Amino acid sequence: MTIPVGSAPPPGGIAPADMAARLRARLRQGSILKLPCPYDGLSARLAARAGFEAVFMGGYALVASRFGFPDIGLATQTEMLEASRVLTASAGVPVLADGDTGHGGAMNIRRTVLSMAQAGVAAVMIEDQVSPKRCGHLAGKQIVDREEAVLRIRAAVRSAEEAGAKIMILARTDARNVAGLDEALWRMQAFADEGAELLFMESPHDEREMEISNKAGAGRPTLANVLEGGLSPILPPDRLEALGFAMAAYPIALIGAAGYAVSATLEALANDGTGPPRLSHAELLDATGYLVVERQLTGGNGV
Protein backbone atom coordinates (compact mmCIF):
# COMPACT_ATOMS: atom_id res chain seq x y z
CA MET A 1 0.00 0.00 0.00
CA THR A 2 1.31 3.45 -0.88
CA ILE A 3 0.62 6.32 1.49
CA PRO A 4 -0.30 9.49 -0.46
CA VAL A 5 1.91 12.50 0.03
CA GLY A 6 -0.12 15.35 1.48
CA SER A 7 0.13 18.55 3.45
CA ALA A 8 0.25 17.14 6.98
CA PRO A 9 2.87 18.97 9.07
CA PRO A 10 6.05 17.29 10.32
CA PRO A 11 6.00 15.73 13.80
CA GLY A 12 5.69 18.30 16.54
CA GLY A 13 4.43 20.87 14.07
CA ILE A 14 2.04 23.66 14.97
CA ALA A 15 -1.32 23.95 13.25
CA PRO A 16 -1.64 27.06 11.04
CA ALA A 17 -3.25 30.03 12.74
CA ASP A 18 -6.97 30.78 12.63
CA MET A 19 -8.33 27.47 11.43
CA ALA A 20 -11.84 28.79 12.09
CA ALA A 21 -11.42 31.28 9.25
CA ARG A 22 -10.25 28.48 7.00
CA LEU A 23 -13.28 26.37 7.93
CA ARG A 24 -15.68 29.28 7.36
CA ALA A 25 -14.20 29.86 3.91
CA ARG A 26 -14.54 26.19 3.02
CA LEU A 27 -18.18 26.06 4.12
CA ARG A 28 -18.98 29.08 1.95
CA GLN A 29 -18.06 27.00 -1.10
CA GLY A 30 -21.37 25.17 -0.73
CA SER A 31 -20.39 21.57 -1.48
CA ILE A 32 -20.65 19.12 1.41
CA LEU A 33 -17.57 18.80 3.61
CA LYS A 34 -16.71 15.18 4.46
CA LEU A 35 -15.23 14.74 7.93
CA PRO A 36 -13.41 11.54 8.84
CA CYS A 37 -12.99 11.11 12.60
CA PRO A 38 -9.35 10.39 13.47
CA TYR A 39 -8.59 9.35 17.01
CA ASP A 40 -4.83 9.95 17.29
CA GLY A 41 -1.95 11.74 15.59
CA LEU A 42 -1.27 9.05 13.00
CA SER A 43 -4.88 8.73 11.84
CA ALA A 44 -5.13 12.54 11.68
CA ARG A 45 -2.02 12.77 9.51
CA LEU A 46 -3.28 10.00 7.24
CA ALA A 47 -6.63 11.76 6.82
CA ALA A 48 -4.92 15.00 5.80
CA ARG A 49 -2.53 13.18 3.45
CA ALA A 50 -5.52 11.48 1.83
CA GLY A 51 -6.82 14.91 0.87
CA PHE A 52 -9.56 15.53 3.43
CA GLU A 53 -10.01 19.24 4.02
CA ALA A 54 -11.04 18.96 7.69
CA VAL A 55 -11.52 16.31 10.37
CA PHE A 56 -13.79 15.75 13.36
CA MET A 57 -12.42 14.70 16.75
CA GLY A 58 -15.33 12.67 18.07
CA GLY A 59 -15.61 11.31 21.57
CA TYR A 60 -16.70 7.85 20.39
CA ALA A 61 -13.46 6.96 18.57
CA LEU A 62 -11.21 8.87 20.93
CA VAL A 63 -12.45 7.22 24.13
CA ALA A 64 -12.54 3.77 22.54
CA SER A 65 -9.01 4.01 21.15
CA ARG A 66 -7.31 5.76 24.05
CA PHE A 67 -8.97 4.07 27.01
CA GLY A 68 -10.93 1.11 25.66
CA PHE A 69 -14.07 2.69 27.14
CA PRO A 70 -17.55 3.11 25.63
CA ASP A 71 -18.74 6.63 24.82
CA ILE A 72 -20.68 7.26 28.05
CA GLY A 73 -19.08 10.48 29.30
CA LEU A 74 -15.98 9.02 30.92
CA ALA A 75 -13.38 11.33 29.34
CA THR A 76 -12.49 14.53 31.18
CA GLN A 77 -12.11 18.05 29.83
CA THR A 78 -8.33 17.81 30.22
CA GLU A 79 -8.15 14.53 28.31
CA MET A 80 -10.27 15.85 25.45
CA LEU A 81 -8.19 19.03 25.29
CA GLU A 82 -4.93 17.12 25.14
CA ALA A 83 -6.31 14.97 22.33
CA SER A 84 -7.37 18.08 20.42
CA ARG A 85 -3.82 19.46 20.68
CA VAL A 86 -2.45 16.25 19.19
CA LEU A 87 -4.92 16.30 16.31
CA THR A 88 -4.48 19.98 15.43
CA ALA A 89 -0.70 19.62 15.41
CA SER A 90 -0.82 16.40 13.39
CA ALA A 91 -3.51 17.09 10.82
CA GLY A 92 -2.66 20.58 9.56
CA VAL A 93 -6.32 21.00 8.50
CA PRO A 94 -9.29 22.40 10.47
CA VAL A 95 -10.30 20.20 13.39
CA LEU A 96 -13.85 20.16 14.75
CA ALA A 97 -13.73 18.85 18.30
CA ASP A 98 -16.25 17.30 20.65
CA GLY A 99 -16.69 19.51 23.72
CA ASP A 100 -19.40 17.26 25.18
CA THR A 101 -21.64 19.27 27.55
CA GLY A 102 -18.90 21.82 28.17
CA HIS A 103 -17.87 19.81 31.25
CA GLY A 104 -19.91 21.83 33.73
CA GLY A 105 -21.53 25.24 34.13
CA ALA A 106 -20.91 28.50 32.31
CA MET A 107 -17.37 28.95 33.62
CA ASN A 108 -16.46 25.36 32.66
CA ILE A 109 -17.88 25.95 29.19
CA ARG A 110 -15.82 29.13 28.92
CA ARG A 111 -12.69 27.20 29.87
CA THR A 112 -13.49 24.44 27.37
CA VAL A 113 -14.05 26.88 24.48
CA LEU A 114 -11.06 29.12 25.22
CA SER A 115 -8.75 26.15 25.74
CA MET A 116 -9.87 24.56 22.49
CA ALA A 117 -9.34 27.87 20.68
CA GLN A 118 -5.84 28.15 22.13
CA ALA A 119 -5.14 24.61 20.92
CA GLY A 120 -6.01 25.65 17.36
CA VAL A 121 -9.37 23.88 17.12
CA ALA A 122 -11.57 25.35 14.38
CA ALA A 123 -14.94 24.48 15.96
CA VAL A 124 -16.09 22.92 19.23
CA MET A 125 -19.35 21.04 19.70
CA ILE A 126 -21.45 21.75 22.80
CA GLU A 127 -24.58 19.67 23.44
CA ASP A 128 -27.71 19.61 25.58
CA GLN A 129 -27.44 16.19 27.19
CA VAL A 130 -27.44 15.73 30.95
CA SER A 131 -23.91 15.10 32.20
CA PRO A 132 -22.43 12.51 32.05
CA LYS A 133 -23.46 12.32 28.42
CA ARG A 134 -23.42 9.28 26.15
CA CYS A 135 -23.28 8.43 22.47
CA GLY A 136 -26.32 9.97 20.81
CA HIS A 137 -27.42 6.63 19.34
CA LEU A 138 -27.50 4.80 22.67
CA ALA A 139 -30.62 4.31 24.78
CA GLY A 140 -31.00 6.02 28.13
CA LYS A 141 -29.72 9.49 27.32
CA GLN A 142 -31.35 12.55 28.90
CA ILE A 143 -31.38 16.24 28.02
CA VAL A 144 -31.36 19.37 30.14
CA ASP A 145 -34.33 21.74 30.07
CA ARG A 146 -34.66 24.49 27.48
CA GLU A 147 -33.30 27.22 29.74
CA GLU A 148 -30.10 25.38 30.58
CA ALA A 149 -29.62 24.25 26.99
CA VAL A 150 -29.83 27.83 25.75
CA LEU A 151 -27.56 29.09 28.53
CA ARG A 152 -24.90 26.56 27.54
CA ILE A 153 -24.82 27.78 23.95
CA ARG A 154 -24.93 31.42 25.07
CA ALA A 155 -21.89 30.83 27.28
CA ALA A 156 -20.10 29.03 24.45
CA VAL A 157 -20.82 31.77 21.90
CA ARG A 158 -19.69 34.53 24.27
CA SER A 159 -16.50 32.60 24.97
CA ALA A 160 -15.87 32.24 21.23
CA GLU A 161 -16.32 35.99 20.87
CA GLU A 162 -13.85 36.46 23.71
CA ALA A 163 -11.41 34.34 21.70
CA GLY A 164 -11.74 36.77 18.81
CA ALA A 165 -14.02 34.44 16.80
CA LYS A 166 -11.05 32.14 16.24
CA ILE A 167 -13.25 29.19 17.08
CA MET A 168 -16.76 28.31 15.89
CA ILE A 169 -19.54 26.89 18.04
CA LEU A 170 -21.27 23.75 16.78
CA ALA A 171 -24.49 23.53 18.81
CA ARG A 172 -25.91 20.02 19.14
CA THR A 173 -29.29 18.84 20.37
CA ASP A 174 -30.16 15.29 21.36
CA ALA A 175 -33.81 16.18 21.91
CA ARG A 176 -35.18 14.18 18.95
CA ASN A 177 -35.15 10.83 20.74
CA VAL A 178 -35.96 12.21 24.17
CA ALA A 179 -38.61 14.90 23.65
CA GLY A 180 -39.54 14.63 19.98
CA LEU A 181 -38.84 16.32 16.65
CA ASP A 182 -40.61 19.60 17.44
CA GLU A 183 -38.52 20.12 20.56
CA ALA A 184 -35.34 19.39 18.65
CA LEU A 185 -36.28 21.92 15.96
CA TRP A 186 -37.11 24.53 18.62
CA ARG A 187 -33.69 24.06 20.18
CA MET A 188 -31.88 24.33 16.86
CA GLN A 189 -33.59 27.65 16.20
CA ALA A 190 -32.86 28.87 19.73
CA PHE A 191 -29.20 27.92 19.39
CA ALA A 192 -28.99 29.82 16.11
CA ASP A 193 -30.63 32.82 17.76
CA GLU A 194 -27.90 32.72 20.42
CA GLY A 195 -25.25 32.96 17.70
CA ALA A 196 -24.11 29.38 17.15
CA GLU A 197 -22.51 29.26 13.70
CA LEU A 198 -23.02 25.53 13.12
CA LEU A 199 -25.92 23.24 14.05
CA PHE A 200 -26.40 19.52 14.59
CA MET A 201 -29.57 17.59 15.38
CA GLU A 202 -28.62 14.09 16.47
CA SER A 203 -30.50 11.03 15.25
CA PRO A 204 -33.21 12.16 12.80
CA HIS A 205 -35.21 9.04 11.93
CA ASP A 206 -35.67 9.38 8.18
CA GLU A 207 -34.92 11.55 5.17
CA ARG A 208 -37.97 13.73 5.80
CA GLU A 209 -36.75 14.60 9.28
CA MET A 210 -33.24 15.18 7.98
CA GLU A 211 -34.54 17.66 5.44
CA ILE A 212 -36.77 19.39 7.98
CA SER A 213 -33.87 19.75 10.39
CA ASN A 214 -31.93 21.69 7.78
CA LYS A 215 -34.72 24.24 7.44
CA ALA A 216 -34.32 25.25 11.10
CA GLY A 217 -31.65 27.60 12.32
CA ALA A 218 -31.82 30.44 9.81
CA GLY A 219 -29.69 28.71 7.21
CA ARG A 220 -26.75 27.87 9.47
CA PRO A 221 -24.49 25.08 8.15
CA THR A 222 -25.59 21.71 9.53
CA LEU A 223 -23.86 18.42 10.29
CA ALA A 224 -25.00 14.91 9.41
CA ASN A 225 -23.77 12.05 11.59
CA VAL A 226 -23.18 9.00 9.40
CA LEU A 227 -23.05 6.22 11.99
CA GLU A 228 -23.31 2.65 10.75
CA GLY A 229 -25.84 0.78 12.88
CA GLY A 230 -27.27 4.02 14.25
CA LEU A 231 -30.75 5.52 14.23
CA SER A 232 -30.45 7.64 11.07
CA PRO A 233 -30.38 6.50 7.43
CA ILE A 234 -26.93 5.94 5.91
CA LEU A 235 -26.87 8.12 2.81
CA PRO A 236 -24.15 9.01 0.29
CA PRO A 237 -22.67 12.52 0.43
CA ASP A 238 -24.52 13.79 -2.64
CA ARG A 239 -27.86 12.82 -1.11
CA LEU A 240 -26.96 14.45 2.21
CA GLU A 241 -26.02 17.60 0.32
CA ALA A 242 -29.35 17.53 -1.53
CA LEU A 243 -31.15 17.34 1.82
CA GLY A 244 -29.33 20.49 2.93
CA PHE A 245 -26.38 19.28 4.98
CA ALA A 246 -23.12 21.22 4.83
CA MET A 247 -21.00 18.59 6.60
CA ALA A 248 -20.98 14.82 7.05
CA ALA A 249 -19.06 13.15 9.88
CA TYR A 250 -18.13 9.45 9.92
CA PRO A 251 -17.58 8.73 13.63
CA ILE A 252 -16.68 5.03 13.57
CA ALA A 253 -15.31 4.52 10.06
CA LEU A 254 -11.65 4.84 11.05
CA ILE A 255 -11.78 3.31 14.52
CA GLY A 256 -13.93 0.48 13.17
CA ALA A 257 -11.41 -0.21 10.40
CA ALA A 258 -8.53 -0.04 12.88
CA GLY A 259 -10.24 -2.41 15.29
CA TYR A 260 -10.95 -4.89 12.51
CA ALA A 261 -7.37 -4.75 11.21
CA VAL A 262 -5.86 -5.15 14.68
CA SER A 263 -8.15 -8.11 15.46
CA ALA A 264 -7.32 -9.79 12.16
CA THR A 265 -3.60 -9.25 12.64
CA LEU A 266 -3.65 -10.59 16.19
CA GLU A 267 -5.51 -13.69 15.05
CA ALA A 268 -3.03 -14.29 12.26
CA LEU A 269 -0.02 -13.71 14.50
CA ALA A 270 -1.40 -16.16 17.02
CA ASN A 271 -1.85 -18.80 14.32
CA ASP A 272 1.20 -18.60 12.07
CA GLY A 273 3.13 -15.46 13.00
CA THR A 274 2.28 -13.52 9.84
CA GLY A 275 -0.81 -11.42 9.31
CA PRO A 276 -2.82 -9.51 6.69
CA PRO A 277 -1.33 -6.66 4.62
CA ARG A 278 -0.25 -3.64 6.63
CA LEU A 279 1.96 -0.59 6.36
CA SER A 280 5.64 -1.35 6.13
CA HIS A 281 8.31 0.18 8.35
CA ALA A 282 9.25 2.61 5.58
CA GLU A 283 5.62 3.58 4.98
CA LEU A 284 5.10 4.26 8.69
CA LEU A 285 8.21 6.41 8.77
CA ASP A 286 6.88 8.34 5.80
CA ALA A 287 3.37 8.64 7.28
CA THR A 288 4.72 10.02 10.55
CA GLY A 289 6.90 12.56 8.76
CA TYR A 290 10.26 11.09 9.73
CA LEU A 291 11.68 10.92 6.23
CA VAL A 292 10.83 14.54 5.51
CA VAL A 293 12.39 15.81 8.73
CA GLU A 294 15.46 13.60 8.42
CA ARG A 295 16.15 14.85 4.91
CA GLN A 296 15.60 18.47 5.88
CA LEU A 297 17.91 18.29 8.88
CA THR A 298 20.70 16.04 7.63
CA GLY A 299 20.32 15.70 3.89
CA GLY A 300 20.17 11.96 4.39
CA ASN A 301 18.01 9.42 2.68
CA GLY A 302 16.15 8.08 5.70
CA VAL A 303 16.25 4.54 6.98
Coordinates of N, CA and C in Angstrom, one line a residue, residues 13-184:
G13 N 4.8 19.6 14.7 CA 4.4 20.9 14.1 C 3.3 21.6 14.8
I14 N 3.1 22.8 14.4 CA 2.0 23.7 15.0 C 1.0 23.9 13.9
A15 N -0.3 23.7 14.2 CA -1.3 24.0 13.3 C -1.3 25.4 12.8
P16 N -1.6 25.7 11.5 CA -1.6 27.1 11.0 C -2.6 27.9 11.8
A17 N -2.4 29.2 11.9 CA -3.2 30.0 12.7 C -4.6 30.2 12.1
D18 N -5.6 30.5 13.0 CA -7.0 30.8 12.6 C -7.6 29.8 11.7
M19 N -7.7 28.5 12.2 CA -8.3 27.5 11.4 C -9.8 27.7 11.3
A20 N -10.4 28.5 12.2 CA -11.8 28.8 12.1 C -12.1 29.6 10.8
A21 N -11.2 30.5 10.5 CA -11.4 31.3 9.2 C -11.3 30.4 8.0
R22 N -10.4 29.4 8.1 CA -10.3 28.5 7.0 C -11.5 27.6 6.9
L23 N -12.1 27.2 8.0 CA -13.3 26.4 7.9 C -14.5 27.2 7.4
R24 N -14.6 28.4 7.9 CA -15.7 29.3 7.4 C -15.6 29.4 5.8
A25 N -14.4 29.7 5.4 CA -14.2 29.9 3.9 C -14.6 28.6 3.2
R26 N -14.2 27.4 3.7 CA -14.5 26.2 3.0 C -16.0 26.0 3.0
L27 N -16.7 26.3 4.1 CA -18.2 26.1 4.1 C -18.9 27.0 3.2
R28 N -18.3 28.1 2.9 CA -19.0 29.1 1.9 C -18.9 28.6 0.5
Q29 N -18.1 27.6 0.3 CA -18.1 27.0 -1.1 C -19.3 26.2 -1.5
G30 N -20.1 25.8 -0.5 CA -21.4 25.2 -0.7 C -21.4 23.7 -0.8
S31 N -20.4 23.0 -1.4 CA -20.4 21.6 -1.5 C -20.2 20.9 -0.1
I32 N -20.7 19.7 0.1 CA -20.6 19.1 1.4 C -19.2 18.8 1.8
L33 N -18.9 19.0 3.1 CA -17.6 18.8 3.6 C -17.6 17.5 4.3
K34 N -16.8 16.5 3.8 CA -16.7 15.2 4.5 C -15.7 15.2 5.6
L35 N -16.1 14.7 6.7 CA -15.2 14.7 7.9 C -15.0 13.3 8.5
P36 N -13.8 12.8 8.1 CA -13.4 11.5 8.8 C -13.1 11.9 10.3
C37 N -13.2 10.9 11.2 CA -13.0 11.1 12.6 C -11.8 10.4 13.1
P38 N -10.6 11.0 12.9 CA -9.4 10.4 13.5 C -9.4 10.4 15.0
Y39 N -8.6 9.5 15.6 CA -8.6 9.3 17.0 C -7.2 9.5 17.6
D40 N -6.2 9.7 16.8 CA -4.8 10.0 17.3 C -4.0 10.7 16.2
G41 N -2.8 11.0 16.5 CA -2.0 11.7 15.6 C -1.7 11.1 14.3
L42 N -1.5 9.8 14.3 CA -1.3 9.1 13.0 C -2.5 9.1 12.1
S43 N -3.7 8.7 12.7 CA -4.9 8.7 11.8 C -5.2 10.1 11.3
A44 N -4.9 11.2 12.1 CA -5.1 12.5 11.7 C -4.2 12.9 10.5
R45 N -3.0 12.5 10.6 CA -2.0 12.8 9.5 C -2.4 12.0 8.2
L46 N -2.9 10.8 8.4 CA -3.3 10.0 7.2 C -4.5 10.6 6.6
A47 N -5.4 11.1 7.4 CA -6.6 11.8 6.8 C -6.3 13.0 6.0
A48 N -5.3 13.8 6.5 CA -4.9 15.0 5.8 C -4.2 14.6 4.5
R49 N -3.3 13.6 4.6 CA -2.5 13.2 3.5 C -3.4 12.6 2.4
A50 N -4.6 12.0 2.8 CA -5.5 11.5 1.8 C -6.3 12.6 1.1
G51 N -6.2 13.8 1.5 CA -6.8 14.9 0.9 C -8.0 15.5 1.5
F52 N -8.4 15.0 2.7 CA -9.6 15.5 3.4 C -9.3 16.9 3.9
E53 N -10.2 17.8 3.8 CA -10.0 19.2 4.0 C -10.2 19.6 5.5
A54 N -10.8 18.7 6.3 CA -11.0 19.0 7.7 C -11.3 17.6 8.3
V55 N -11.2 17.6 9.6 CA -11.5 16.3 10.4 C -12.3 16.6 11.6
F56 N -13.0 15.6 12.2 CA -13.8 15.8 13.4 C -13.2 14.9 14.5
M57 N -12.9 15.5 15.6 CA -12.4 14.7 16.7 C -13.6 14.3 17.6
G58 N -14.1 13.1 17.4 CA -15.3 12.7 18.1 C -15.0 11.9 19.3
G59 N -15.8 12.0 20.3 CA -15.6 11.3 21.6 C -15.7 9.8 21.4
Y60 N -16.5 9.3 20.6 CA -16.7 7.9 20.4 C -15.4 7.2 20.1
A61 N -14.7 7.6 19.0 CA -13.5 7.0 18.6 C -12.3 7.3 19.5
L62 N -12.3 8.5 20.0 CA -11.2 8.9 20.9 C -11.2 8.1 22.2
V63 N -12.4 7.9 22.9 CA -12.4 7.2 24.1 C -12.2 5.7 23.9
A64 N -12.7 5.2 22.8 CA -12.5 3.8 22.5 C -11.1 3.5 22.3
S65 N -10.4 4.3 21.5 CA -9.0 4.0 21.2 C -8.0 4.3 22.3
R66 N -8.3 5.4 23.0 CA -7.3 5.8 24.0 C -7.5 5.0 25.3
F67 N -8.7 4.7 25.7 CA -9.0 4.1 27.0 C -9.6 2.7 26.9
G68 N -10.2 2.3 25.8 CA -10.9 1.1 25.7 C -12.3 1.2 26.3
F69 N -12.8 2.4 26.5 CA -14.1 2.7 27.1 C -15.2 2.9 26.1
P70 N -16.4 2.7 26.5 CA -17.6 3.1 25.6 C -17.8 4.6 25.8
D71 N -18.5 5.2 24.8 CA -18.7 6.6 24.8 C -19.9 7.0 25.8
I72 N -19.6 7.0 27.1 CA -20.7 7.3 28.1 C -20.2 8.4 29.0
G73 N -19.5 9.3 28.5 CA -19.1 10.5 29.3 C -18.0 10.3 30.3
L74 N -17.0 9.3 30.0 CA -16.0 9.0 30.9 C -14.7 9.9 30.7
A75 N -14.6 10.5 29.6 CA -13.4 11.3 29.3 C -13.5 12.7 30.0
T76 N -12.5 13.2 30.5 CA -12.5 14.5 31.2 C -12.2 15.7 30.2
Q77 N -12.4 16.9 30.6 CA -12.1 18.1 29.8 C -10.6 18.1 29.5
T78 N -9.8 17.8 30.4 CA -8.3 17.8 30.2 C -7.9 16.8 29.2
E79 N -8.5 15.6 29.3 CA -8.1 14.5 28.3 C -8.6 14.9 26.9
M80 N -9.8 15.4 26.8 CA -10.3 15.9 25.4 C -9.4 17.0 24.9
L81 N -9.0 17.9 25.7 CA -8.2 19.0 25.3 C -6.8 18.5 24.8
E82 N -6.2 17.6 25.5 CA -4.9 17.1 25.1 C -5.0 16.4 23.8
A83 N -6.1 15.6 23.6 CA -6.3 15.0 22.3 C -6.5 16.0 21.2
S84 N -7.2 17.1 21.5 CA -7.4 18.1 20.4 C -6.0 18.7 20.0
R85 N -5.1 18.9 21.0 CA -3.8 19.5 20.7 C -3.0 18.5 19.8
V86 N -3.1 17.2 20.0 CA -2.5 16.2 19.2 C -3.0 16.3 17.8
L87 N -4.3 16.3 17.6 CA -4.9 16.3 16.3 C -4.6 17.6 15.5
T88 N -4.7 18.7 16.2 CA -4.5 20.0 15.4 C -3.0 20.1 15.0
A89 N -2.1 19.6 15.8 CA -0.7 19.6 15.4 C -0.4 18.6 14.3
S90 N -1.1 17.5 14.3 CA -0.8 16.4 13.4 C -1.5 16.6 12.0
A91 N -2.7 17.1 12.1 CA -3.5 17.1 10.8 C -3.1 18.2 9.9
G92 N -2.9 19.4 10.4 CA -2.7 20.6 9.6 C -3.9 21.1 8.8
V93 N -5.1 20.6 9.1 CA -6.3 21.0 8.5 C -7.3 21.3 9.7
P94 N -8.4 22.1 9.4 CA -9.3 22.4 10.5 C -9.8 21.2 11.2
V95 N -9.8 21.3 12.5 CA -10.3 20.2 13.4 C -11.6 20.7 14.1
L96 N -12.6 19.9 13.9 CA -13.9 20.2 14.7 C -13.8 19.2 15.9
A97 N -14.0 19.7 17.1 CA -13.7 18.8 18.3 C -15.0 18.7 19.2
D98 N -15.1 17.6 19.8 CA -16.3 17.3 20.7 C -16.0 17.9 22.0
G99 N -16.8 18.9 22.4 CA -16.7 19.5 23.7 C -17.7 19.0 24.7
D100 N -18.4 17.9 24.3 CA -19.4 17.3 25.2 C -20.4 18.3 25.7
T101 N -20.7 18.3 27.0 CA -21.6 19.3 27.6 C -21.0 20.6 28.0
G102 N -19.7 20.7 27.7 CA -18.9 21.8 28.2 C -18.2 21.5 29.5
H103 N -18.5 20.3 30.0 CA -17.9 19.8 31.2 C -18.2 20.6 32.5
G104 N -19.5 21.1 32.5 CA -19.9 21.8 33.7 C -20.8 23.0 33.4
G105 N -20.7 24.0 34.3 CA -21.5 25.2 34.1 C -20.9 26.2 33.2
A106 N -21.4 27.5 33.3 CA -20.9 28.5 32.3 C -19.4 28.7 32.3
M107 N -18.8 28.7 33.5 CA -17.4 28.9 33.6 C -16.6 27.8 33.1
N108 N -17.1 26.5 33.2 CA -16.5 25.4 32.7 C -16.6 25.4 31.1
I109 N -17.7 25.8 30.6 CA -17.9 25.9 29.2 C -16.9 27.0 28.6
R110 N -16.8 28.1 29.3 CA -15.8 29.1 28.9 C -14.4 28.5 28.8
R111 N -14.0 27.8 29.9 CA -12.7 27.2 29.9 C -12.5 26.2 28.7
T112 N -13.6 25.4 28.5 CA -13.5 24.4 27.4 C -13.3 25.1 26.0
V113 N -14.1 26.2 25.8 CA -14.0 26.9 24.5 C -12.7 27.6 24.3
L114 N -12.3 28.4 25.3 CA -11.1 29.1 25.2 C -9.9 28.2 25.1
S115 N -9.9 27.1 25.8 CA -8.7 26.1 25.7 C -8.7 25.5 24.4
M116 N -9.8 25.1 23.8 CA -9.9 24.6 22.5 C -9.4 25.6 21.4
A117 N -9.8 26.8 21.6 CA -9.3 27.9 20.7 C -7.8 28.0 20.8
Q118 N -7.3 28.0 22.0 CA -5.8 28.1 22.1 C -5.1 27.0 21.5
A119 N -5.7 25.8 21.5 CA -5.1 24.6 20.9 C -5.2 24.6 19.4
G120 N -5.9 25.6 18.8 CA -6.0 25.7 17.4 C -7.2 25.0 16.8
V121 N -8.2 24.5 17.6 CA -9.4 23.9 17.1 C -10.2 24.9 16.3
A122 N -10.8 24.5 15.2 CA -11.6 25.3 14.4 C -13.0 25.5 14.9
A123 N -13.6 24.4 15.5 CA -14.9 24.5 16.0 C -15.1 23.5 17.1
V124 N -15.9 23.8 18.1 CA -16.1 22.9 19.2 C -17.6 22.7 19.4
M125 N -17.9 21.4 19.6 CA -19.3 21.0 19.7 C -19.8 21.0 21.2
I126 N -20.9 21.7 21.5 CA -21.5 21.7 22.8 C -22.9 21.2 22.7
E127 N -23.3 20.3 23.6 CA -24.6 19.7 23.4 C -25.5 19.9 24.7
D128 N -26.7 19.4 24.5 CA -27.7 19.6 25.6 C -28.1 18.4 26.4
Q129 N -27.2 17.4 26.4 CA -27.4 16.2 27.2 C -27.2 16.5 28.7
V130 N -27.8 15.7 29.5 CA -27.4 15.7 30.9 C -26.1 15.1 31.1
S131 N -25.2 15.7 31.9 CA -23.9 15.1 32.2 C -24.0 14.1 33.3
P132 N -23.3 12.9 33.2 CA -22.4 12.5 32.1 C -23.2 12.1 30.8
K133 N -22.8 12.6 29.7 CA -23.5 12.3 28.4 C -23.1 11.0 27.9
R134 N -23.7 10.5 26.8 CA -23.4 9.3 26.2 C -23.6 9.4 24.7
C135 N -23.1 8.4 23.9 CA -23.3 8.4 22.5 C -24.7 8.7 22.1
G136 N -25.0 9.6 21.1 CA -26.3 10.0 20.8 C -27.2 8.9 20.3
H137 N -26.6 7.7 19.9 CA -27.4 6.6 19.3 C -27.6 5.5 20.3
L138 N -27.3 5.8 21.6 CA -27.5 4.8 22.7 C -28.8 5.1 23.4
A139 N -29.4 4.1 24.0 CA -30.6 4.3 24.8 C -30.2 4.9 26.1
G140 N -31.2 5.6 26.8 CA -31.0 6.0 28.1 C -30.5 7.4 28.3
K141 N -30.2 8.1 27.2 CA -29.7 9.5 27.3 C -30.8 10.4 27.8
Q142 N -30.4 11.5 28.4 CA -31.4 12.5 28.9 C -30.9 13.9 28.5
I143 N -31.8 14.9 28.4 CA -31.4 16.2 28.0 C -31.7 17.2 29.1
V144 N -31.0 18.3 29.2 CA -31.4 19.4 30.1 C -32.6 20.1 29.6
D145 N -33.2 21.0 30.5 CA -34.3 21.7 30.1 C -33.9 22.8 29.1
R146 N -34.9 23.5 28.5 CA -34.7 24.5 27.5 C -33.8 25.6 28.0
E147 N -34.0 26.1 29.2 CA -33.3 27.2 29.7 C -31.8 26.9 29.9
E148 N -31.5 25.7 30.4 CA -30.1 25.4 30.6 C -29.4 25.1 29.2
A149 N -30.2 24.5 28.3 CA -29.6 24.2 27.0 C -29.2 25.6 26.3
V150 N -30.1 26.5 26.4 CA -29.8 27.8 25.7 C -28.7 28.5 26.5
L151 N -28.6 28.5 27.8 CA -27.6 29.1 28.5 C -26.2 28.5 28.2
R152 N -26.2 27.2 27.9 CA -24.9 26.6 27.5 C -24.4 27.2 26.2
I153 N -25.3 27.3 25.2 CA -24.8 27.8 24.0 C -24.5 29.3 24.1
R154 N -25.2 30.0 24.9 CA -24.9 31.4 25.1 C -23.5 31.6 25.7
A155 N -23.2 30.8 26.7 CA -21.9 30.8 27.3 C -20.8 30.5 26.3
A156 N -21.1 29.5 25.4 CA -20.1 29.0 24.5 C -19.9 30.1 23.4
V157 N -20.9 30.7 22.9 CA -20.8 31.8 21.9 C -20.1 33.0 22.5
R158 N -20.4 33.4 23.7 CA -19.7 34.5 24.3 C -18.2 34.2 24.5
S159 N -17.9 33.0 24.8 CA -16.5 32.6 25.0 C -15.8 32.6 23.6
A160 N -16.5 32.2 22.6 CA -15.9 32.2 21.2 C -15.6 33.7 20.8
E161 N -16.5 34.6 21.2 CA -16.3 36.0 20.9 C -15.1 36.5 21.7
E162 N -15.0 36.1 22.9 CA -13.8 36.5 23.7 C -12.5 36.0 23.1
A163 N -12.6 34.9 22.4 CA -11.4 34.3 21.7 C -11.2 35.0 20.4
G164 N -11.9 36.1 20.1 CA -11.7 36.8 18.8 C -12.3 36.0 17.6
A165 N -13.4 35.2 17.9 CA -14.0 34.4 16.8 C -13.1 33.5 16.1
K166 N -12.0 33.1 16.8 CA -11.0 32.1 16.2 C -11.4 30.7 16.5
I167 N -12.7 30.5 17.0 CA -13.3 29.2 17.1 C -14.7 29.3 16.8
M168 N -15.3 28.3 16.2 CA -16.8 28.3 15.9 C -17.5 27.4 16.9
I169 N -18.7 27.7 17.2 CA -19.5 26.9 18.0 C -20.5 26.0 17.2
L170 N -20.4 24.7 17.4 CA -21.3 23.8 16.8 C -22.2 23.3 17.9
A171 N -23.5 23.8 17.8 CA -24.5 23.5 18.8 C -25.3 22.3 18.4
R172 N -25.3 21.3 19.4 CA -25.9 20.0 19.1 C -27.1 19.8 20.1
T173 N -28.2 19.3 19.5 CA -29.3 18.8 20.4 C -29.6 17.4 20.2
D174 N -29.8 16.7 21.3 CA -30.2 15.3 21.4 C -31.6 15.1 21.7
A175 N -32.4 16.2 21.5 CA -33.8 16.2 21.9 C -34.7 15.2 21.1
R176 N -34.3 14.9 19.8 CA -35.2 14.2 18.9 C -35.7 12.9 19.6
N177 N -34.8 12.1 20.2 CA -35.1 10.8 20.7 C -35.5 10.9 22.2
V178 N -35.6 12.1 22.8 CA -36.0 12.2 24.2 C -37.3 13.0 24.3
A179 N -37.4 14.1 23.5 CA -38.6 14.9 23.7 C -39.3 15.1 22.3
G180 N -38.8 14.5 21.2 CA -39.5 14.6 20.0 C -38.9 15.6 19.0
L181 N -39.4 15.5 17.7 CA -38.8 16.3 16.7 C -39.1 17.8 16.9
D182 N -40.3 18.2 17.3 CA -40.6 19.6 17.4 C -39.7 20.3 18.5
E183 N -39.4 19.6 19.5 CA -38.5 20.1 20.6 C -37.1 20.3 20.0
A184 N -36.7 19.3 19.2 CA -35.3 19.4 18.7 C -35.2 20.6 17.7

